[in-house]
């Protein structure tokens, strides 16, 4: 069969990337083109359209009102065309497409094992994961789906559970505890070195949460390191820098082999697990349907979903 190429304008895609990053250098790197080539693409678009799309400065680019209107009105149409093209391909047995997902490190860890088989069997389906701890509006940001814990699911979304309820694990290396002692209560953490997460949504440090019976505690702990990545927090804990606050599934292997030690278990109550979610009112592309089916098939038989 002759290969079908999507008629979506590559120039428009380049423009939408620039609108997101507001930087020619970053956009060119994402698109895999030179900065001069990207600049020429935008100039050609503006010449053909008859109006300016971007206001340029030496360090950044801001989208004009006309450019914003263009994106808002054309992006849904272009996505529909992509869906039609992928549907034609799938009718000939070829499912392809890039599925963009917004996730946390722990959420991605929960997803990937469930998709290993389907991705291996469909080499033209590409999963692109953007790791972000903020509450991302997946529709406006152009994502096909997101992964967050059940307490933070946006409304009007279809959600598929990826994990059962999870617990937070407070961990550090055995050597760290030999040097600094083992905390017996959350208040003991005030005398320890901790690895904190800075939340992108408001710039503040995440307050560690504890619960035991009727008592709940939220507290700021001293920082030995501040990061915005769960993977970096895990790496720092393994390096002996301090205590890390992570989902138990993330550290399970390291606990089993003795590289990390867990404390304050009796203060870490289960909370809602991770969910894969996507818009309920959007016609799904064949590649996305393939992933949804794989996730639903992985659900326990007693799952209500």
Short mmCIF file of C-alpha atoms in Angstrom, two decimals:
data_model
loop_
_atom_site.label_atom_id
_atom_site.label_comp_id
_atom_site.label_asym_id
_atom_site.label_seq_id
_atom_site.Cartn_x
_atom_site.Cartn_y
_atom_site.Cartn_z
CA UNK A 1 0.00 0.00 0.00
CA UNK A 2 1.21 3.49 -0.82
CA UNK A 3 2.12 5.38 2.35
CA UNK A 4 -0.46 7.98 3.36
CA UNK A 5 0.99 11.23 4.65
CA UNK A 6 -1.03 13.48 6.93
CA UNK A 7 -1.88 16.76 5.19
CA UNK A 8 -1.46 18.65 8.47
CA UNK A 9 0.79 21.60 7.84
CA UNK A 10 4.27 21.14 9.30
CA UNK A 11 4.52 24.91 9.29
CA UNK A 12 1.49 25.19 11.56
CA UNK A 13 2.95 22.57 13.91
CA UNK A 14 6.18 24.56 14.05
CA UNK A 15 4.20 27.67 14.92
CA UNK A 16 2.27 25.93 17.72
CA UNK A 17 5.53 24.70 19.27
CA UNK A 18 6.90 28.24 19.17
CA UNK A 19 3.70 29.51 20.76
CA UNK A 20 4.22 27.07 23.65
CA UNK A 21 7.92 27.71 24.30
CA UNK A 22 8.03 31.42 23.31
CA UNK A 23 11.63 30.82 22.34
CA UNK A 24 13.09 30.19 18.87
CA UNK A 25 16.12 28.28 20.16
CA UNK A 26 14.08 25.85 22.28
CA UNK A 27 11.48 25.38 19.56
CA UNK A 28 14.09 24.66 16.91
CA UNK A 29 15.64 22.01 19.16
CA UNK A 30 12.24 20.37 19.75
CA UNK A 31 11.43 20.38 16.02
CA UNK A 32 14.89 19.20 14.97
CA UNK A 33 15.53 22.16 12.65
CA UNK A 34 17.92 25.08 12.71
CA UNK A 35 16.87 28.35 14.30
CA UNK A 36 17.23 30.14 10.98
CA UNK A 37 14.99 27.55 9.30
CA UNK A 38 12.32 28.03 11.96
CA UNK A 39 12.50 31.81 11.56
CA UNK A 40 12.04 31.42 7.82
CA UNK A 41 9.00 29.16 8.33
CA UNK A 42 7.32 31.78 10.50
CA UNK A 43 8.17 34.61 8.07
CA UNK A 44 6.73 32.61 5.14
CA UNK A 45 3.54 31.90 7.10
CA UNK A 46 3.13 35.58 7.94
CA UNK A 47 3.71 36.57 4.31
CA UNK A 48 1.13 34.07 3.06
CA UNK A 49 -1.45 34.98 5.71
CA UNK A 50 -0.98 38.72 5.49
CA UNK A 51 -0.65 39.35 9.23
CA UNK A 52 1.97 39.00 11.94
CA UNK A 53 1.95 35.84 14.05
CA UNK A 54 4.83 36.56 16.41
CA UNK A 55 6.32 39.59 18.09
CA UNK A 56 10.06 38.98 18.25
CA UNK A 57 12.66 40.22 20.71
CA UNK A 58 16.30 39.29 21.06
CA UNK A 59 15.47 36.71 23.75
CA UNK A 60 11.86 35.63 23.29
CA UNK A 61 8.83 35.48 21.02
CA UNK A 62 5.25 36.31 21.98
CA UNK A 63 2.24 35.28 19.92
CA UNK A 64 0.06 38.08 18.58
CA UNK A 65 -3.70 38.16 19.08
CA UNK A 66 -4.11 37.06 15.47
CA UNK A 67 -1.74 34.14 16.12
CA UNK A 68 -3.68 33.04 19.18
CA UNK A 69 -6.94 33.15 17.22
CA UNK A 70 -5.36 31.06 14.46
CA UNK A 71 -4.26 28.37 16.90
CA UNK A 72 -7.59 28.24 18.75
CA UNK A 73 -9.64 27.89 15.55
CA UNK A 74 -7.40 25.63 13.47
CA UNK A 75 -5.96 23.21 16.03
CA UNK A 76 -9.24 21.23 16.47
CA UNK A 77 -9.64 20.98 12.70
CA UNK A 78 -6.09 19.76 12.21
CA UNK A 79 -6.52 17.18 14.98
CA UNK A 80 -9.62 15.86 13.18
CA UNK A 81 -7.66 15.51 9.96
CA UNK A 82 -4.93 13.60 11.81
CA UNK A 83 -7.61 11.31 13.22
CA UNK A 84 -9.05 10.62 9.75
CA UNK A 85 -5.61 9.84 8.31
CA UNK A 86 -4.76 7.50 11.17
CA UNK A 87 -8.16 5.84 10.77
CA UNK A 88 -7.43 5.12 7.10
CA UNK A 89 -4.07 3.65 8.03
CA UNK A 90 -5.60 1.46 10.71
CA UNK A 91 -8.17 0.11 8.24
CA UNK A 92 -5.23 -1.39 6.37
CA UNK A 93 -3.81 -2.91 9.54
CA UNK A 94 -1.33 -0.12 10.28
CA UNK A 95 -1.95 1.80 13.51
CA UNK A 96 0.34 4.77 13.97
CA UNK A 97 0.56 8.09 15.73
CA UNK A 98 2.15 9.98 18.60
CA UNK A 99 0.26 9.87 21.91
CA UNK A 100 1.20 12.76 24.21
CA UNK A 101 0.77 12.20 27.94
CA UNK A 102 1.28 14.51 30.93
CA UNK A 103 2.47 12.48 33.92
CA UNK A 104 4.47 12.43 37.12
CA UNK A 105 7.46 10.10 37.48
CA UNK A 106 5.48 7.69 39.66
CA UNK A 107 2.50 7.81 37.29
CA UNK A 108 4.69 6.94 34.31
CA UNK A 109 6.26 4.09 36.30
CA UNK A 110 2.74 2.69 36.80
CA UNK A 111 1.81 3.07 33.12
CA UNK A 112 4.75 1.70 31.17
CA UNK A 113 4.64 -1.96 32.26
CA UNK A 114 1.00 -2.12 31.13
CA UNK A 115 1.85 -0.85 27.64
CA UNK A 116 5.07 -2.73 26.93
CA UNK A 117 3.34 -5.47 24.90
CA UNK A 118 1.10 -3.20 22.82
CA UNK A 119 3.93 -0.77 22.01
CA UNK A 120 6.19 -3.64 20.99
CA UNK A 121 3.48 -5.03 18.70
CA UNK A 122 2.79 -1.60 17.13
CA UNK A 123 6.14 0.03 16.33
CA UNK A 124 4.47 3.01 14.61
CA UNK A 125 2.72 4.04 17.83
CA UNK A 126 4.92 6.45 19.78
CA UNK A 127 4.35 7.45 23.41
CA UNK A 128 5.59 10.94 24.29
CA UNK A 129 5.56 11.64 28.05
CA UNK A 130 5.95 15.10 29.56
CA UNK A 131 6.82 14.87 33.27
CA UNK A 132 5.16 17.58 35.34
CA UNK A 133 3.93 17.71 38.94
CA UNK A 134 1.55 20.60 38.23
CA UNK A 135 -2.14 20.23 37.44
CA UNK A 136 -1.90 20.50 33.67
CA UNK A 137 -4.95 21.28 31.54
CA UNK A 138 -4.35 18.45 29.08
CA UNK A 139 -6.89 19.75 26.55
CA UNK A 140 -5.51 23.28 26.20
CA UNK A 141 -1.92 22.02 26.26
CA UNK A 142 -2.51 19.54 23.46
CA UNK A 143 -2.09 16.30 25.44
CA UNK A 144 -4.07 13.18 24.61
CA UNK A 145 -4.13 12.00 28.23
CA UNK A 146 -2.76 12.55 31.70
CA UNK A 147 -1.77 10.52 34.76
CA UNK A 148 -2.41 11.78 38.28
CA UNK A 149 -3.57 10.30 41.58
CA UNK A 150 -7.30 9.93 42.09
CA UNK A 151 -7.55 12.92 44.41
CA UNK A 152 -6.43 15.27 41.63
CA UNK A 153 -8.46 14.12 38.63
CA UNK A 154 -10.03 16.96 36.62
CA UNK A 155 -13.75 16.92 35.89
CA UNK A 156 -15.31 15.69 32.64
CA UNK A 157 -12.64 13.06 32.13
CA UNK A 158 -12.75 9.30 31.67
CA UNK A 159 -10.36 7.66 34.15
CA UNK A 160 -8.80 4.19 34.14
CA UNK A 161 -7.09 3.02 37.36
CA UNK A 162 -3.44 2.08 37.01
CA UNK A 163 -2.66 1.11 40.60
CA UNK A 164 -4.47 0.20 43.80
CA UNK A 165 -4.28 2.71 46.66
CA UNK A 166 -0.68 3.64 47.45
CA UNK A 167 1.18 4.81 50.52
CA UNK A 168 3.89 7.39 50.89
CA UNK A 169 7.26 5.97 51.91
CA UNK A 170 9.75 7.99 53.97
CA UNK A 171 13.11 6.54 52.99
CA UNK A 172 16.86 7.03 53.27
CA UNK A 173 19.92 4.79 53.13
CA UNK A 174 20.81 2.59 56.10
CA UNK A 175 24.09 4.51 56.34
CA UNK A 176 22.19 7.80 56.63
CA UNK A 177 20.22 6.42 59.59
CA UNK A 178 23.41 5.14 61.22
CA UNK A 179 24.82 8.66 61.05
CA UNK A 180 21.72 10.66 61.93
CA UNK A 181 19.43 8.32 63.85
CA UNK A 182 15.94 7.04 63.04
CA UNK A 183 12.98 9.44 63.39
CA UNK A 184 10.20 8.04 65.57
CA UNK A 185 7.60 10.79 64.96
CA UNK A 186 7.00 13.31 62.17
CA UNK A 187 8.31 16.08 64.46
CA UNK A 188 11.67 14.28 64.60
CA UNK A 189 12.12 15.13 60.93
CA UNK A 190 12.81 18.73 61.93
CA UNK A 191 16.25 17.52 63.04
CA UNK A 192 16.94 15.65 59.80
CA UNK A 193 18.10 16.43 56.26
CA UNK A 194 15.22 16.07 53.80
CA UNK A 195 14.81 16.11 50.02
CA UNK A 196 11.98 18.47 49.12
CA UNK A 197 9.82 18.84 46.01
CA UNK A 198 8.98 22.32 44.73
CA UNK A 199 5.54 22.37 43.14
CA UNK A 200 5.41 24.23 39.79
CA UNK A 201 1.76 25.26 40.33
CA UNK A 202 2.56 27.81 43.04
CA UNK A 203 6.33 27.67 43.53
CA UNK A 204 6.12 26.51 47.15
CA UNK A 205 7.62 23.40 48.71
CA UNK A 206 5.36 20.40 49.09
CA UNK A 207 4.34 19.98 52.72
CA UNK A 208 4.86 16.43 53.94
CA UNK A 209 1.57 14.86 55.05
CA UNK A 210 1.08 12.33 57.85
CA UNK A 211 -1.94 10.60 59.33
CA UNK A 212 -2.39 8.29 62.31
CA UNK A 213 -5.88 7.54 63.56
CA UNK A 214 -7.68 10.85 64.00
CA UNK A 215 -4.48 12.89 63.90
CA UNK A 216 -3.28 14.52 60.67
CA UNK A 217 -0.14 16.58 60.23
CA UNK A 218 1.12 18.75 57.37
CA UNK A 219 4.60 20.14 57.89
CA UNK A 220 7.52 21.77 56.18
CA UNK A 221 10.72 19.82 56.68
CA UNK A 222 14.34 21.06 56.49
CA UNK A 223 15.89 20.90 53.04
CA UNK A 224 19.14 19.25 52.12
CA UNK A 225 18.08 19.36 48.46
CA UNK A 226 15.14 20.88 46.57
CA UNK A 227 14.06 19.47 43.22
CA UNK A 228 10.98 19.30 41.00
CA UNK A 229 11.52 15.66 40.02
CA UNK A 230 10.58 12.47 41.83
CA UNK A 231 13.35 10.64 39.98
CA UNK A 232 15.90 13.17 41.24
CA UNK A 233 14.53 12.81 44.77
CA UNK A 234 15.03 9.05 44.57
CA UNK A 235 18.57 9.46 43.22
CA UNK A 236 19.42 11.84 46.06
CA UNK A 237 18.08 9.43 48.67
CA UNK A 238 20.13 6.57 47.20
CA UNK A 239 23.19 8.83 47.34
CA UNK A 240 22.71 9.27 51.08
CA UNK A 241 21.86 12.97 50.96
CA UNK A 242 18.79 12.69 53.15
CA UNK A 243 15.22 11.45 53.57
CA UNK A 244 12.90 11.33 50.59
CA UNK A 245 9.08 11.36 50.47
CA UNK A 246 7.95 9.10 47.61
CA UNK A 247 5.17 6.67 46.59
CA UNK A 248 5.91 3.21 47.98
CA UNK A 249 5.76 1.63 44.52
CA UNK A 250 8.67 3.81 43.43
CA UNK A 251 11.00 2.58 46.17
CA UNK A 252 9.81 -1.03 46.56
CA UNK A 253 12.77 -2.59 44.75
CA UNK A 254 15.33 -0.53 46.68
CA UNK A 255 13.73 -1.54 49.97
CA UNK A 256 13.80 -5.21 49.01
CA UNK A 257 17.52 -5.20 48.15
CA UNK A 258 18.46 -3.14 51.20
CA UNK A 259 19.61 0.03 49.46
CA UNK A 260 16.93 2.07 51.25
CA UNK A 261 15.26 1.81 54.64
CA UNK A 262 11.73 2.95 55.44
CA UNK A 263 10.63 4.84 58.55
CA UNK A 264 7.41 6.27 60.04
CA UNK A 265 5.29 3.56 58.37
CA UNK A 266 2.60 3.94 61.02
CA UNK A 267 2.13 7.59 59.98
CA UNK A 268 1.71 6.86 56.25
CA UNK A 269 -1.91 6.00 55.44
CA UNK A 270 -3.01 4.75 51.98
CA UNK A 271 -4.36 7.28 49.49
CA UNK A 272 -5.95 7.06 46.06
CA UNK A 273 -3.79 5.36 43.45
CA UNK A 274 -2.82 6.61 39.98
CA UNK A 275 -5.25 6.98 37.08
CA UNK A 276 -4.88 7.36 33.34
CA UNK A 277 -7.43 9.98 32.23
CA UNK A 278 -8.55 11.52 28.94
CA UNK A 279 -11.33 13.82 27.64
CA UNK A 280 -14.77 12.22 27.55
CA UNK A 281 -16.07 14.25 24.61
CA UNK A 282 -13.21 13.72 22.17
CA UNK A 283 -13.21 11.24 19.27
CA UNK A 284 -10.18 9.09 19.98
CA UNK A 285 -7.62 8.28 17.33
CA UNK A 286 -6.85 4.61 16.58
CA UNK A 287 -3.49 4.77 18.37
CA UNK A 288 -5.16 6.18 21.47
CA UNK A 289 -7.90 3.55 21.29
CA UNK A 290 -5.21 0.88 21.20
CA UNK A 291 -3.69 2.19 24.43
CA UNK A 292 -7.09 2.54 26.12
CA UNK A 293 -8.00 -1.04 25.25
CA UNK A 294 -4.67 -2.32 26.58
CA UNK A 295 -5.20 -0.50 29.88
CA UNK A 296 -8.79 -1.73 30.26
CA UNK A 297 -7.67 -5.31 29.59
CA UNK A 298 -5.12 -4.98 32.38
CA UNK A 299 -7.83 -4.15 34.95
CA UNK A 300 -8.70 -6.78 37.56
CA UNK A 301 -11.89 -8.70 36.75
CA UNK A 302 -13.72 -7.17 39.72
CA UNK A 303 -12.93 -3.60 38.67
CA UNK A 304 -16.11 -1.55 38.09
CA UNK A 305 -14.46 0.02 35.05
#
